Each structure stands twice: as structure tokens, then as C-alpha cells.
Short mmCIF file of C-alpha atoms (C1' of nucleotides) in Angstrom, two decimals:
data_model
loop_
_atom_site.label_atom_id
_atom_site.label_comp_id
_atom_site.label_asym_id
_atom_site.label_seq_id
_atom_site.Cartn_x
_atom_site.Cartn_y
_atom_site.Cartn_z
CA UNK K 4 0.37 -1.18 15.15
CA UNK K 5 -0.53 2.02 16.10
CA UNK K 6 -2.71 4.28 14.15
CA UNK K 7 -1.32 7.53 12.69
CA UNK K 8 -3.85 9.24 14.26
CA UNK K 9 -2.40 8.03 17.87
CA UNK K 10 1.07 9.20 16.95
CA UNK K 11 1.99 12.02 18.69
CA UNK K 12 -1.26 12.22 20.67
CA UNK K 13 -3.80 13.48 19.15
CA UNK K 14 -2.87 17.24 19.63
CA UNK K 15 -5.57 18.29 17.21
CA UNK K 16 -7.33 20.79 19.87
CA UNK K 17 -8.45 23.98 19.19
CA UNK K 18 -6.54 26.79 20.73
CA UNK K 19 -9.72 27.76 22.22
CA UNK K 20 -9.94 24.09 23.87
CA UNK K 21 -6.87 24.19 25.20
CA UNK K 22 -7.84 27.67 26.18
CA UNK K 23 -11.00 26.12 28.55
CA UNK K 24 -8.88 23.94 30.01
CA UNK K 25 -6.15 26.58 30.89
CA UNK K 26 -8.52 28.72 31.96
CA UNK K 27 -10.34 25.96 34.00
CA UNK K 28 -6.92 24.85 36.12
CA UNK K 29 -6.02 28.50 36.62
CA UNK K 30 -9.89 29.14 38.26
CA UNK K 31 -9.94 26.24 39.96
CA UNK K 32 -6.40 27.03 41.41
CA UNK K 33 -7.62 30.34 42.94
CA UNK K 34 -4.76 31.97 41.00
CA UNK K 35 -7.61 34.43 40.60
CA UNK K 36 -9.24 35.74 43.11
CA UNK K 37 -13.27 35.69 43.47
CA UNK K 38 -14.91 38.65 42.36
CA UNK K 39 -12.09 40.03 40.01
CA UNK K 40 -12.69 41.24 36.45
CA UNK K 41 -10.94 39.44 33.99
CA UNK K 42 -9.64 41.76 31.56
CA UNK K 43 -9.44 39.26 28.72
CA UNK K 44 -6.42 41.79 27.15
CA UNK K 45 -4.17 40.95 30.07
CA UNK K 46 -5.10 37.40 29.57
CA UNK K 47 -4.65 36.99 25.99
CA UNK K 48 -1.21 38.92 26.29
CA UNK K 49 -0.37 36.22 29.09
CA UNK K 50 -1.44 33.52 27.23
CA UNK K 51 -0.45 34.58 24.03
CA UNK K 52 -3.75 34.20 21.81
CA UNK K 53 -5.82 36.70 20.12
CA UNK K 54 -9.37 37.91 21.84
CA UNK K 55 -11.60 35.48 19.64
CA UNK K 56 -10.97 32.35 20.88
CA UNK K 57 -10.09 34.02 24.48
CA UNK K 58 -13.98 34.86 24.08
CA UNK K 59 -15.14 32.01 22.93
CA UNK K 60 -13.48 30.10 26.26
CA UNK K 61 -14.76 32.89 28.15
CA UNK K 62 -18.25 32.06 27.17
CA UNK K 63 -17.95 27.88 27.81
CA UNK K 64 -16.36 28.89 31.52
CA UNK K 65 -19.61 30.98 31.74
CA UNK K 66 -22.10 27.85 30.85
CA UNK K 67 -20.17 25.73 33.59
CA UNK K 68 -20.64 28.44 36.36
CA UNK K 69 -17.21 29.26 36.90
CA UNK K 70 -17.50 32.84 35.28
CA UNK K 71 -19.97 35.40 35.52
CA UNK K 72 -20.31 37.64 31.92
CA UNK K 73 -21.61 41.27 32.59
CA UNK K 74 -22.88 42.51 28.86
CA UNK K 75 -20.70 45.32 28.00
CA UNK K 76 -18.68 44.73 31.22
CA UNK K 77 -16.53 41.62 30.96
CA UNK K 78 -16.06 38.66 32.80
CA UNK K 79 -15.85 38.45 37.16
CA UNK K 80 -14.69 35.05 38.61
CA UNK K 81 -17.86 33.49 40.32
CA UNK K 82 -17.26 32.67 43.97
CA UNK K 83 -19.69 30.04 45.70
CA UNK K 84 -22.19 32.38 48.20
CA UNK K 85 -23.24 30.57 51.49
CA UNK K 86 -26.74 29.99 49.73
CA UNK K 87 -25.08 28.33 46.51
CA UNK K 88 -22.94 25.63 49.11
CA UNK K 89 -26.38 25.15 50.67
CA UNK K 90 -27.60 24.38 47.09
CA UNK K 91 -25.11 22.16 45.86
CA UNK K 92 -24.13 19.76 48.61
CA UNK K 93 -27.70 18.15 48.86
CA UNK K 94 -27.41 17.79 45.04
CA UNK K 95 -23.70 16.23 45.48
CA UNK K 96 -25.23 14.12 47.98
CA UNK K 97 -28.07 12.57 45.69
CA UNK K 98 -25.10 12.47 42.82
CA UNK K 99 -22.37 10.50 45.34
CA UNK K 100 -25.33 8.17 46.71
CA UNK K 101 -26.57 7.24 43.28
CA UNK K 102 -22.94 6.41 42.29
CA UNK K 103 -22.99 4.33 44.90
CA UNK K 104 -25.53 2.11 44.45
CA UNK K 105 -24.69 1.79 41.17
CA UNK K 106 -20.84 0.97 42.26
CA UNK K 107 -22.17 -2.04 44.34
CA UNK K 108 -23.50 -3.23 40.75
CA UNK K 109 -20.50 -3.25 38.75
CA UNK K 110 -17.48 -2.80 40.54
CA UNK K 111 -15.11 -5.26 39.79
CA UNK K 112 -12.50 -6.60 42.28
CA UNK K 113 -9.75 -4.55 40.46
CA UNK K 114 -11.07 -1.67 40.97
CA UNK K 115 -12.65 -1.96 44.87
CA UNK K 116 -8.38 -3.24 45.60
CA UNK K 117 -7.71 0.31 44.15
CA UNK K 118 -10.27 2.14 46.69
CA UNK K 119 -9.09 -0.16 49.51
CA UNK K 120 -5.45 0.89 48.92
CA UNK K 121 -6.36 4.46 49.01
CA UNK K 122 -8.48 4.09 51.88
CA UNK K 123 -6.02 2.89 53.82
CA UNK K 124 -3.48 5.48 52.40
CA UNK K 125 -6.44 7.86 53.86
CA UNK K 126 -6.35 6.22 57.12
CA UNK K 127 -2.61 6.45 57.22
CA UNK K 128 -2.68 9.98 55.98
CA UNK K 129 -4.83 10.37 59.19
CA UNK K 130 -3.21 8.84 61.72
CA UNK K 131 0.23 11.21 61.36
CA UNK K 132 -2.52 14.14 60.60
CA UNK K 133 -1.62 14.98 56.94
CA UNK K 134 -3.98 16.89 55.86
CA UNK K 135 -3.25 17.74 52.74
CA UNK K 136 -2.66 13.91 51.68
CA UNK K 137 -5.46 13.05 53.46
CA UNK K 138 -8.31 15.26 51.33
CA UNK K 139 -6.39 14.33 48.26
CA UNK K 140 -7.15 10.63 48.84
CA UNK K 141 -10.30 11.43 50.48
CA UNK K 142 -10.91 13.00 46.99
CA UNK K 143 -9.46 10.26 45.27
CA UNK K 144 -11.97 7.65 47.05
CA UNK K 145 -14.98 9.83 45.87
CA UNK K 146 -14.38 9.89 42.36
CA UNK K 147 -13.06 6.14 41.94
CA UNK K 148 -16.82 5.16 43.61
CA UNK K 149 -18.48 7.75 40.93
CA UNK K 150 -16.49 6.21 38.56
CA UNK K 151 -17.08 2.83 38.87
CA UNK K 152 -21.10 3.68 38.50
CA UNK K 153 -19.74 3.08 35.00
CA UNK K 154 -22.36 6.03 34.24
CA UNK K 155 -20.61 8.98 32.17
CA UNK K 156 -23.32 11.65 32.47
CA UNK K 157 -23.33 11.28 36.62
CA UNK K 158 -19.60 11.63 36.32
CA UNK K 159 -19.84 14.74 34.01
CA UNK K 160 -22.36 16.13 36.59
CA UNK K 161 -20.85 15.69 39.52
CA UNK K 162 -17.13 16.44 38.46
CA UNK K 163 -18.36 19.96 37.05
CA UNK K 164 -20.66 20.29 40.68
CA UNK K 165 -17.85 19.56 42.99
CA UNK K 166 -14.96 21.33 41.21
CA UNK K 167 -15.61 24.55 42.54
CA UNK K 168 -16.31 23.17 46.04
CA UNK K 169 -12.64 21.31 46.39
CA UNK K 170 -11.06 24.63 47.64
CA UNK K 171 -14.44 25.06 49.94
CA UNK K 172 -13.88 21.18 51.18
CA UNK K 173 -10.40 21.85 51.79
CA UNK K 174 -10.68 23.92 54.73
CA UNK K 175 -13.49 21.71 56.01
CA UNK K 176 -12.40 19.05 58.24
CA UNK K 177 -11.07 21.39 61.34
CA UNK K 178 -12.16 20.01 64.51
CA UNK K 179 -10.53 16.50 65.62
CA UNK K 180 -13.96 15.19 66.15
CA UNK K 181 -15.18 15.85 63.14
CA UNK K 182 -12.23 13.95 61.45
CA UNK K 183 -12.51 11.59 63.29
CA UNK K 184 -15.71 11.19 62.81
CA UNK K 185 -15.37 11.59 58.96
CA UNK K 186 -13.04 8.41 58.90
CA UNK K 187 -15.17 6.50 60.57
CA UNK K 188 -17.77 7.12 58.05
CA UNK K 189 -15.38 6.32 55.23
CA UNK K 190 -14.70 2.97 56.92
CA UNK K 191 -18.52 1.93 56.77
CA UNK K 192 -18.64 3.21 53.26
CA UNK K 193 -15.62 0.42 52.24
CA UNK K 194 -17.47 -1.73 54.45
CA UNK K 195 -20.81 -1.76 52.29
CA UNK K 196 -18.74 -1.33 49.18
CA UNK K 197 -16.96 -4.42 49.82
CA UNK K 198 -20.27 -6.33 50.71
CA UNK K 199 -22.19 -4.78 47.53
CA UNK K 200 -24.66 -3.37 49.68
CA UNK K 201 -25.65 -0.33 47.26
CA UNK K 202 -28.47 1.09 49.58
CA UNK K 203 -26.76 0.93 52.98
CA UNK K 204 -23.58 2.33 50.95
CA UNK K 205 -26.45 5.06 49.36
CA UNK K 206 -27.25 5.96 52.56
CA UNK K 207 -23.62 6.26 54.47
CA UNK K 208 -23.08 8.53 51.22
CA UNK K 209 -25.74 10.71 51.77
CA UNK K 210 -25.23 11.61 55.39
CA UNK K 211 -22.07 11.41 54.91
CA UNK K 212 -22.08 14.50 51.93
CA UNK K 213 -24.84 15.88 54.78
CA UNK K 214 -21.84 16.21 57.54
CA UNK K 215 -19.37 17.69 55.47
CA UNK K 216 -21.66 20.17 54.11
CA UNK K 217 -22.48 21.37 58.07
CA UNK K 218 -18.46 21.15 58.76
CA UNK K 219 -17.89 23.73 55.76
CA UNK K 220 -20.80 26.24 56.57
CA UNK K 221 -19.47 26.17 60.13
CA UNK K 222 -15.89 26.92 58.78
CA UNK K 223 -17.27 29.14 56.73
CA UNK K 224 -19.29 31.03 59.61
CA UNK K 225 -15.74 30.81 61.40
CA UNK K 226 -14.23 32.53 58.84
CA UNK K 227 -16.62 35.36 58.13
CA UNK K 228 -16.94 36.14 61.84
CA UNK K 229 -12.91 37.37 62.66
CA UNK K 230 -13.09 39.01 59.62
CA UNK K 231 -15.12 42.10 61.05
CA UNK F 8 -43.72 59.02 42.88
CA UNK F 9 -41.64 56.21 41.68
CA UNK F 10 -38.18 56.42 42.50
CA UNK F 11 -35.59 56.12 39.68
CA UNK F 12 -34.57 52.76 41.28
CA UNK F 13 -38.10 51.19 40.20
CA UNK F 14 -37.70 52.15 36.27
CA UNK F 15 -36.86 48.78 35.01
CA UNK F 16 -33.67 48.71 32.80
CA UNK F 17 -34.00 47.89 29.60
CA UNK F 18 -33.41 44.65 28.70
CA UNK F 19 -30.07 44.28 27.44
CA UNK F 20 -29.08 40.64 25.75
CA UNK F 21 -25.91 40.48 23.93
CA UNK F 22 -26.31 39.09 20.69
CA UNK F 23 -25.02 35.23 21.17
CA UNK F 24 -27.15 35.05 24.56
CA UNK F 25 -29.98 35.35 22.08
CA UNK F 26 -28.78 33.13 19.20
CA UNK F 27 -27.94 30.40 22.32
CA UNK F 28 -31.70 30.73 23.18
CA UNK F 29 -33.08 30.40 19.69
CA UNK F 30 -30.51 27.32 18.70
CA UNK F 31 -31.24 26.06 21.32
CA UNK F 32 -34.80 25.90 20.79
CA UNK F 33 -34.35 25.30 17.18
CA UNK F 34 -32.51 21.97 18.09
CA UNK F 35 -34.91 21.03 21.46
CA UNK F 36 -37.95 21.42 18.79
CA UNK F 37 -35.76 18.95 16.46
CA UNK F 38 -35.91 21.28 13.44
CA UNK F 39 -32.42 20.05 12.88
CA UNK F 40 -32.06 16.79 12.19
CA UNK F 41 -29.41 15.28 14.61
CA UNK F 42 -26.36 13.93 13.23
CA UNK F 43 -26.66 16.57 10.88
CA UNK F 44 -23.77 18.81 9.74
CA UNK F 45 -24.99 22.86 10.91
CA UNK F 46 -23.49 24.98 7.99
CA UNK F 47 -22.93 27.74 10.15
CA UNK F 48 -22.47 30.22 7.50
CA UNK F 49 -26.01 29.28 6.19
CA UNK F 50 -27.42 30.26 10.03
CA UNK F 51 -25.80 33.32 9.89
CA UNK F 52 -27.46 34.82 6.93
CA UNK F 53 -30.78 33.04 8.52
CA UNK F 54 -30.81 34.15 11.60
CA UNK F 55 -28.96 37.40 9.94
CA UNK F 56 -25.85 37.38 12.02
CA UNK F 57 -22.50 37.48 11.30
CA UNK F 58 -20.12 34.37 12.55
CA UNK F 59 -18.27 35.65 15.88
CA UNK F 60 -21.43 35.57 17.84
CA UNK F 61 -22.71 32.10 16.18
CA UNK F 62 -19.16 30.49 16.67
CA UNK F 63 -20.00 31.96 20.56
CA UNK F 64 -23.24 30.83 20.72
CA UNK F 65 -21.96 27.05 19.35
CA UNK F 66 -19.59 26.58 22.18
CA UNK F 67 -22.39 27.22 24.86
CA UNK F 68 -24.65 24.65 22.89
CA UNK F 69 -21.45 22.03 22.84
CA UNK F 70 -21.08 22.88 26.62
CA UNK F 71 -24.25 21.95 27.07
CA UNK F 72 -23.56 18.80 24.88
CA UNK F 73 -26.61 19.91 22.54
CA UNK F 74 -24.19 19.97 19.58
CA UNK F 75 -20.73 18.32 18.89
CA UNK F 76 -17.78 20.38 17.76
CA UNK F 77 -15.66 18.71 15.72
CA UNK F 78 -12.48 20.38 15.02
CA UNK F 79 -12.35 21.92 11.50
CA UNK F 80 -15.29 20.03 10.49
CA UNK F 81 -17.98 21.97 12.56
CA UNK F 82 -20.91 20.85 14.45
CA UNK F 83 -23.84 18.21 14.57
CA UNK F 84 -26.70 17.91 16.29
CA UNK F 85 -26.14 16.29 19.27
CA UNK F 86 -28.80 12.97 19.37
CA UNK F 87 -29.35 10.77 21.93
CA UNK F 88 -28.02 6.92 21.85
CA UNK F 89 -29.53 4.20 23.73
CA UNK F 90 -26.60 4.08 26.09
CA UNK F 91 -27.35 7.66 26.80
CA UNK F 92 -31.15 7.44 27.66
CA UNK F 93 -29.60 4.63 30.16
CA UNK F 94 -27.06 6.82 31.32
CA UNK F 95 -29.66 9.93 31.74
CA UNK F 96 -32.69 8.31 33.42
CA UNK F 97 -31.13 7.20 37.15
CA UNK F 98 -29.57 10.58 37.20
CA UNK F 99 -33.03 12.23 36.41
CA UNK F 100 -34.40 9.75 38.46
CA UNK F 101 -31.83 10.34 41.56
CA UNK F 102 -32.63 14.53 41.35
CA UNK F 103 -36.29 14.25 40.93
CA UNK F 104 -36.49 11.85 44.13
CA UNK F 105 -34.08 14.90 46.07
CA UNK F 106 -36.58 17.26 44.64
CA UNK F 107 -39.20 15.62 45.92
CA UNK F 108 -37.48 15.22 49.41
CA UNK F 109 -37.18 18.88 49.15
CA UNK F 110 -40.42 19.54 47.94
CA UNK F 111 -42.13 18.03 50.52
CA UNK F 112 -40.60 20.00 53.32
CA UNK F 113 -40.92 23.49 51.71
CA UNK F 114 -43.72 23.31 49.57
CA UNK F 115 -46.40 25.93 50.65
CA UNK F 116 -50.25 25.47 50.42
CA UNK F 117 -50.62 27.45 47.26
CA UNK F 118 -47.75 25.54 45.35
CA UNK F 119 -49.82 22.19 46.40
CA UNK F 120 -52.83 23.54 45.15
CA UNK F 121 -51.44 24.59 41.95
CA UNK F 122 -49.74 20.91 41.27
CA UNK F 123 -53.22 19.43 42.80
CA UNK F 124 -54.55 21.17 39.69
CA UNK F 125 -52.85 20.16 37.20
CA UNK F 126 -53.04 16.87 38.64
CA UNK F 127 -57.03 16.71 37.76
CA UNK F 128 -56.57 18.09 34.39
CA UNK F 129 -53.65 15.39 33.60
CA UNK F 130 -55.98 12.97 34.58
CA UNK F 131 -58.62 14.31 32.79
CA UNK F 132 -56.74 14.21 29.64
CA UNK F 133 -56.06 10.71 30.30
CA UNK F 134 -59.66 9.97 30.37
CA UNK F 135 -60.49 11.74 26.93
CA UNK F 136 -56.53 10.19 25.73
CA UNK F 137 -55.52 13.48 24.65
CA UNK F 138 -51.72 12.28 24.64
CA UNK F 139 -50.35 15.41 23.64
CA UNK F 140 -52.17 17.43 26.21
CA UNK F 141 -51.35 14.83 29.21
CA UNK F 142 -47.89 15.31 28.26
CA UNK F 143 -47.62 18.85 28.76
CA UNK F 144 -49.16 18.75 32.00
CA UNK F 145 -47.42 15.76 32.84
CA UNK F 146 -44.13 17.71 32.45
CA UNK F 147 -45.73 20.31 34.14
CA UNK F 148 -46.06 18.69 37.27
CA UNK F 149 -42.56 17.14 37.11
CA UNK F 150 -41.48 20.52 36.81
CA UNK F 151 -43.30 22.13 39.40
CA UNK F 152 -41.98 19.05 42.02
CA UNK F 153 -38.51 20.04 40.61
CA UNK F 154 -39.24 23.81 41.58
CA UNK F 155 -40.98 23.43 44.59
CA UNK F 156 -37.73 21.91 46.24
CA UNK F 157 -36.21 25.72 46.12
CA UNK F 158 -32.55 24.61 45.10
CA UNK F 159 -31.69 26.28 42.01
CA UNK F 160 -28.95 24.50 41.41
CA UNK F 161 -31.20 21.53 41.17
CA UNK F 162 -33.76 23.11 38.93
CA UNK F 163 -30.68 23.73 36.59
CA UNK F 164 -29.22 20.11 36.66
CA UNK F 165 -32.60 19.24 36.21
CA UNK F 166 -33.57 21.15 33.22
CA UNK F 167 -29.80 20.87 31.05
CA UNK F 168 -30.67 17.04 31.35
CA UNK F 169 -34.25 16.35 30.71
CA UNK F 170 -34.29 18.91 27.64
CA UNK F 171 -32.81 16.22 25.45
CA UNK F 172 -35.26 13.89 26.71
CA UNK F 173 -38.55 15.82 26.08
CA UNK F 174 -38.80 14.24 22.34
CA UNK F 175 -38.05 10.47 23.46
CA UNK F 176 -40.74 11.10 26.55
CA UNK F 177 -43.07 11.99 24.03
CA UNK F 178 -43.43 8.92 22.52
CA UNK F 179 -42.66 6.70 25.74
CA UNK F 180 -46.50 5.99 26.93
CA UNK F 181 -47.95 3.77 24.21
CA UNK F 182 -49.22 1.11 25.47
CA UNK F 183 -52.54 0.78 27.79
CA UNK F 184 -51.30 -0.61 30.62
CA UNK F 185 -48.52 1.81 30.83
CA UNK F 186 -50.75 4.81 30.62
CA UNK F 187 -52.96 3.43 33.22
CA UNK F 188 -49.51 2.78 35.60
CA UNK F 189 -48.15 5.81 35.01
CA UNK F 190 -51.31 7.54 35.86
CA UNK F 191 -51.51 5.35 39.42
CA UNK F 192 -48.06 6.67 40.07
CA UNK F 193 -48.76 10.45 39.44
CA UNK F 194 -52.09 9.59 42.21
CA UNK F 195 -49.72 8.03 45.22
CA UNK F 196 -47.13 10.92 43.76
CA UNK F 197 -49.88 13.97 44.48
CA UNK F 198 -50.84 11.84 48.22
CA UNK F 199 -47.18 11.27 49.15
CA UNK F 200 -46.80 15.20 48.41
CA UNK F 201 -49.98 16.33 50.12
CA UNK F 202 -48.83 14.30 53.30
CA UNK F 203 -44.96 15.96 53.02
CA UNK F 204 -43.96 12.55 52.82
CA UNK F 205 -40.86 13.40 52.01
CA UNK F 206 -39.19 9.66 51.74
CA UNK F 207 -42.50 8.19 50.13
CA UNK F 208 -42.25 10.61 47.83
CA UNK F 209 -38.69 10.16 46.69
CA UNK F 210 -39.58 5.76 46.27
CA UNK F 211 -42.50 6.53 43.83
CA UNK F 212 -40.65 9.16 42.02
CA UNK F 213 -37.38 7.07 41.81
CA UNK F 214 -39.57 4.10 40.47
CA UNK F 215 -41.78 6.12 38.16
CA UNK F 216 -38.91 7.11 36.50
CA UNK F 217 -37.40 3.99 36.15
CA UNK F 218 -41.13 2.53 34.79
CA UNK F 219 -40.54 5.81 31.95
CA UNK F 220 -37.09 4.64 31.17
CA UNK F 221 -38.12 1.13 30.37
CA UNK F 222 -41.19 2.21 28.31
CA UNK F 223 -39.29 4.80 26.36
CA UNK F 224 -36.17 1.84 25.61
CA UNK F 225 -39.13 -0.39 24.73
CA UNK F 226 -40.59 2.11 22.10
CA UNK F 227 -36.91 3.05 20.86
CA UNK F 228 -36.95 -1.01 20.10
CA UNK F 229 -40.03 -0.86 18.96
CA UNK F 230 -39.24 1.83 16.15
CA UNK F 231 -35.89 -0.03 15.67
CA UNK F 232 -37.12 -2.46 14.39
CA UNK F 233 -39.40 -1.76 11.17
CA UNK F 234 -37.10 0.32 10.19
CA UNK F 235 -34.53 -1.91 8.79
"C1'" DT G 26 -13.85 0.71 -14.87
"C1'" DG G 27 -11.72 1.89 -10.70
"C1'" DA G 28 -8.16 3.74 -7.76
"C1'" DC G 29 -5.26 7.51 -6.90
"C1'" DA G 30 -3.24 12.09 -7.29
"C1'" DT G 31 -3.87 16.89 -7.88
"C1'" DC G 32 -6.08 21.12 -7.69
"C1'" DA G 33 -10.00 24.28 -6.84
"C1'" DA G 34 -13.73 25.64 -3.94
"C1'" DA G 35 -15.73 25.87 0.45
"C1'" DA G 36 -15.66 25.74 5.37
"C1'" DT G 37 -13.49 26.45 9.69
"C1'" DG G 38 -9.93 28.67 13.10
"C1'" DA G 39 -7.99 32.68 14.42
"C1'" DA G 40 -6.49 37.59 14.03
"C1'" DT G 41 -7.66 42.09 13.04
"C1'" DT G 42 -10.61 45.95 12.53
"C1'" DC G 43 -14.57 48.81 13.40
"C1'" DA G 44 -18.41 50.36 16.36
"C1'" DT G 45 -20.54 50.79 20.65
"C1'" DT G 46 -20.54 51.02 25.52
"C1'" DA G 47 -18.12 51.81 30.17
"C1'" DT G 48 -14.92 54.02 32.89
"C1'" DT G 49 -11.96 57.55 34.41
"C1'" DC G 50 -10.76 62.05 35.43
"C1'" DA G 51 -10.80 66.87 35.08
"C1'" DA G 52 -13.63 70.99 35.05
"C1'" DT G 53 -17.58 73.43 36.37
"C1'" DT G 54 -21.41 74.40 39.31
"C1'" DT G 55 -23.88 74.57 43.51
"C1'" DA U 5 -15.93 70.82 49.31
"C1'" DA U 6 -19.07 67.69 47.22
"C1'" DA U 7 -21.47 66.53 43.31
"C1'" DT U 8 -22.51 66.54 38.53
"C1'" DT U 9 -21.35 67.01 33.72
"C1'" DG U 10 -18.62 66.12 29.76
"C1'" DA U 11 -14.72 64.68 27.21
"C1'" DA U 12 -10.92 61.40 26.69
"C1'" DT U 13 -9.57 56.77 27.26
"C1'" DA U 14 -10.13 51.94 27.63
"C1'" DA U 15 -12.77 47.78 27.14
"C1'" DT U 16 -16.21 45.01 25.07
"C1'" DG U 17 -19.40 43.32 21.03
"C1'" DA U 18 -19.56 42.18 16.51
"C1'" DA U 19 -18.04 42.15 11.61
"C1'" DT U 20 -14.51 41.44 8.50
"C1'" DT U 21 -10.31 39.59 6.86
"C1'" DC U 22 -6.66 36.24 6.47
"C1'" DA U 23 -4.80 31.53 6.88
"C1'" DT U 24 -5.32 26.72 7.22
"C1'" DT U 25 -7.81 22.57 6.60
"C1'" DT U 26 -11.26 19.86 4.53
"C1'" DT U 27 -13.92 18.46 0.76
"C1'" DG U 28 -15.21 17.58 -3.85
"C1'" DA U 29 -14.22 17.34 -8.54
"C1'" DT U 30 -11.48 16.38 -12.28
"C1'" DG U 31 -8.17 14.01 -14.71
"C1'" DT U 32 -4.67 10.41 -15.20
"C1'" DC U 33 -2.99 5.90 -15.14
"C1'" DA U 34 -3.20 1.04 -14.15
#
DNA sequence: TGACATCAAAATGAATTCATTATTCAATTT
DNA sequence: AAATTGAATAATGAATTCATTTTGATGTCA
């Protein structure tokens, strides 16, 4: 029998909780764009809570990096410079290929049938060039192998590192090659996975995180350029 | 004449930024014993403030899971369990070996010399077993590898997770041997740098830290045990 | 004596209020 | 006409107040 704490979920949060989280999705979504005060009266009249715990969220969205707080000036929505991608994919990188090695260790056959069904959903995804189904299992793929490190603080890390890349990643496989090329490399990685190979797997990871980074800053570059 | 441009601004902090800075030490120092229950109306009329920017400055500190907020029962200090040390070290482990990937490409002749130093004094202390003093340099060093690699986001990572660790380090070299091992490592550590080998360095720094993990679970044990 | 219920005191969550700092815009000066 | 000053307005920082929950004590009854 269930607890009475389970009933009903335990919907104990704090508004301002709830608040992060909001807050979080709606950041994450872009529904606001990059550089943008956030007049925190707008928001709390949206949202329908008072300035106080509005505050307090804006000030735990500030620790995680997805807010910038001027003193006397508010909040702006942080946006990821050229220089901070270059900063965080080698750190992603060293995140992803830990998780792997540490996924050869303990993954369990339940869980490497789960990454092989998505990897194939991938592949599938890529054959009749879906994109968007194809970066959400791509995704997907990523965090089961970080998951199944079994290690909760290199989860924590590298879920609040690669959040605010996900819109930067979508836009990054353009060129056929480089998809192409990006599949292939997800086949070796279910390849070493499968065999438990945690340093070969490492490694894949690595260059792997090392490609996609050089596919976004040239998207990036293609970007800025037509914009003149 | 100076220019108006060069007159630097006045240092503005807004109230919690400072009260994060000082709980945060407070805690880091261990002045708070952890599992503890933080009256926060008794560290307002300490640290003379009134609650808004405390409550503020407690959801950073949770953020940075230095303190647990539980709902309408307020916070503890945030300590460290066994299965977090083993959760913390590989990921320590896996950004210090980056670091020192980094380090060893962009590290400058002055940097080198600097570490180089505090190499000889480390060692130094070892000879005379000043443990308190080989500590600090000891962190030094890992600190300096950390910021010679010129990713901030890396220094960051680096620094939210190895704060909580500074106590348990403390007491992690005990026994001869390990002193003596640890002190090898730090010598093929300051040659691997000095020949930006990049690779090398990353092995020894990888292992060193997983030699550091096992010494600090075997003194945790150690203290364990007496105490019951 | 011990378990349970009830009530008071204290602590936390959130809203409101007050004070200080930016921002905007009009008026004046160069 | 452009720029600077100054006042009015709006926004933020922090304190206070109010409401809800927890906690602890007291008293009752088995």
C-alpha cells in the first residue's frame, strides 16, 4: 500500500520551485529571446506570483548560467558567445567520454536494448531525413549512455552544460556529409557499447563531441556572415 | 590625463551576492556543522541582515548543492556521503585530465615556471612533513593546471565540485607510502607538463586522482570505525 | 507510565511596502 | 540642432508584514 505521502504526488513544491522550472522550460524554449531584459513585473503578472519568489527563481537561473543579473538593472537572458561554445564542448566531451567508460561497466542488457532501439529509430530517422526526429533520438542516445554511468553528479553536470547548447546543436548537422558522417560515428559508438569496450567507446565519444562542436561553429560562422 | 573611462567604478555588490560569498565560506570552512538545521532568522541578526536577501542567498547555496532546502523546514548543511566522494572523484578526475590536455598546449613559459615553483616548495614541505603547508600548495598546483587550460567554463566546473572536497582531501594523505606516491606523481605530473605532453599528462592526472579517492575512502573507513 | 490529542509558539513561504537606483523625456543651453 | 541637465516615472533591492505549516509542550485518558 501506498504511502500517504505518494498520494496525489507529492505536490509539496515551493511556488518558487515550480517557478525554476517554469522559468527553465520557457529559457530553454527560446520563448525569450537572448539579450532581453526580463522585467520580472511582466513575468509575475504572467505567471501570477508575487516578486519574492519570482526573485528568488531569478537568482537560482542566475547560478546555472541561464540568466545574467545586472545590480540595480534586472535580469538579461544569457546567450552562448562563440568563445563560451568553444568552452563548453571540450568540457561536454570529457563529461560524454567519462560516461562512457563508465557505461561499459554497468550497463545492463535492459538498458543497452533501449539504446539499440533508439539507435536504430536514429538510423531510420536518417534514412527518410527527419531531422527533427533524428536530433531528438540522437539526444535521447546521449543521455541514456550518461545515464547508465549510474553516476548522479556527471549527470547533473552535464544535463545543466548541454541544456543551453540543444538549440545550438539543433541547427548543427547541415551538410549531408557531415550527417552522414555523424551516423557513422554513432554506429561505432553502439558497436563498443555493445562489446563493453569503455576506452575505445571514450574515445569515439570524444571525437565524436570534437566534430559536432566544428559543425556548429561553422553553422554558426554561416549564420553570422549573411547577416551583414 | 586619465580619461573618465579609466576611473574604476565603484564596486557595487548587492547585498545577497555578499551573504552567498560569506555562507559560502562559512560552510566551505565547516563552521556549520553539516546536517545541521541553519536558523535563518538567527543569521540574519548575525550577519545583520534582514531575511529577503538570506532566503536569496540560500537558493544560490542549494543551487550549488552546498545546503538542502527542505520545504517549510529550512536548510542543512549539505555533507558529503561516501557514495558522493565516489560519485565526485572520476568527474574531478575526468576535468583535471582535460585541463591538463589543455594545459599543456597553452601553457606559457611563465605559467610553467610559476607551477615549477610551487612544485619545489610542495616537495620541500614534504621533506620537513609540514602536512598542512603541502596541502595548500598541493591545491595550488592543481589549481594552477586547472587554470592554465584557459576554459573558464572548466575552471568553474572545476571549482563548484572540488570545494566540498577540500575538507575530506585534507585528511586523505596519512599514511607513508601514500605521501611518498603522491609526491612521485606530482614529479612525472611537473615532467609530463614541462614536455606539453598533453596525453601523458591527462594518464597521471586521471590516476593520481583515482590514488586520492582511494586514500581519502580509506581514511573515511578509517574514522568510521572508532567511532561506533 | 505511555500514547495521543490539542493548543501555543516559532519558523518558513509569500505578499506587500518602503527606499534607492535607473530610465525616460522634456527643457534649457551652447 | 545636438547635447546636457533635471525632474518625473518606473524598476529594482531590501525590510516588513501576513498567512500557513511545523514543532514542542501540555494535558488527558487508557
Amino acid at each position: 500500500m501506498k504511502s500517504i505521502d505518494t498520494i496525489e504526488g507529492i505536490a509539496r513544491k515551493t511556488l518558487h520551485e515550480e517557478l525554476v522550472e517554469r522559468l527553465r522550460d520557457i529559457i530553454l524554449e527560446g520563448a525569450l529571446d537572448v539579450g532581453a531584459k526580463v522585467p520580472e513585473r511582466q513575468l509575475c503578472e504572467r505567471l501570477g506570483v508575487s516578486r519574492t519568489p519570482m526573485r528568488e527563481a531569478l537568482k537560482v537561473l542566475a547560478a546555472d548560467k541561464l540568466v545574467t543579473l545586472i545590480p540595480n538593472r534586472g535580469a538579461v537572458v544569457r546567450g552562448l558567445t562563440p568563445e563560451d561554445i568553444d568552452e563548453l564542448f571540450p568540457v561536454i566531451g570529457a563529461l560524454e567520454a567519462l560516461a562512457g567508460e563508465l557505461a561499459c561497466k554497468r550497463i545492463n542488457g535492459e538498458e543497452l536494448d533501449a539504446i539499440t532501439g533508439m539507435h536504430e529509430d536514429m538510423v531510420d530517422h536518417y534514412r527518410r531525413r527527419r531531422l527533427g526526429e533524428y536530433f531528438q533520438r540522437n539526444q535521447q542516445i546521449h543521455e541514456s549512455i550518461v545515464k547508465a554511468s549510474g553516476n548522479g553528479v556527471l549527470q547533473e553536470q552535464y544535463r545543466a552544460l548541454s541544456a543551453p547548447l540543444r538549440r545550438a546543436r539543433y541547427v548543427a548537422n547541415l551538410s549531408d556529409e557531415r550527417w552522414a558522417q555523424a551516423v557513422s560515428e554513432h554506429e561505432a559508438m553502439l558497436e563498443a557499447l555493445t562489446a563493453r569496450d569503455g576506452a575505445r567507446l571514450a574515445g569515439i565519444l570524444k571525437s565524436h563531441l570534437s566534430n559536432k562542436h566544428e559543425a556548429v561553429l561553422r553553422r554558426l560562422e554561416a549564420e553570422a556572415a549573411p547577416a551583414r
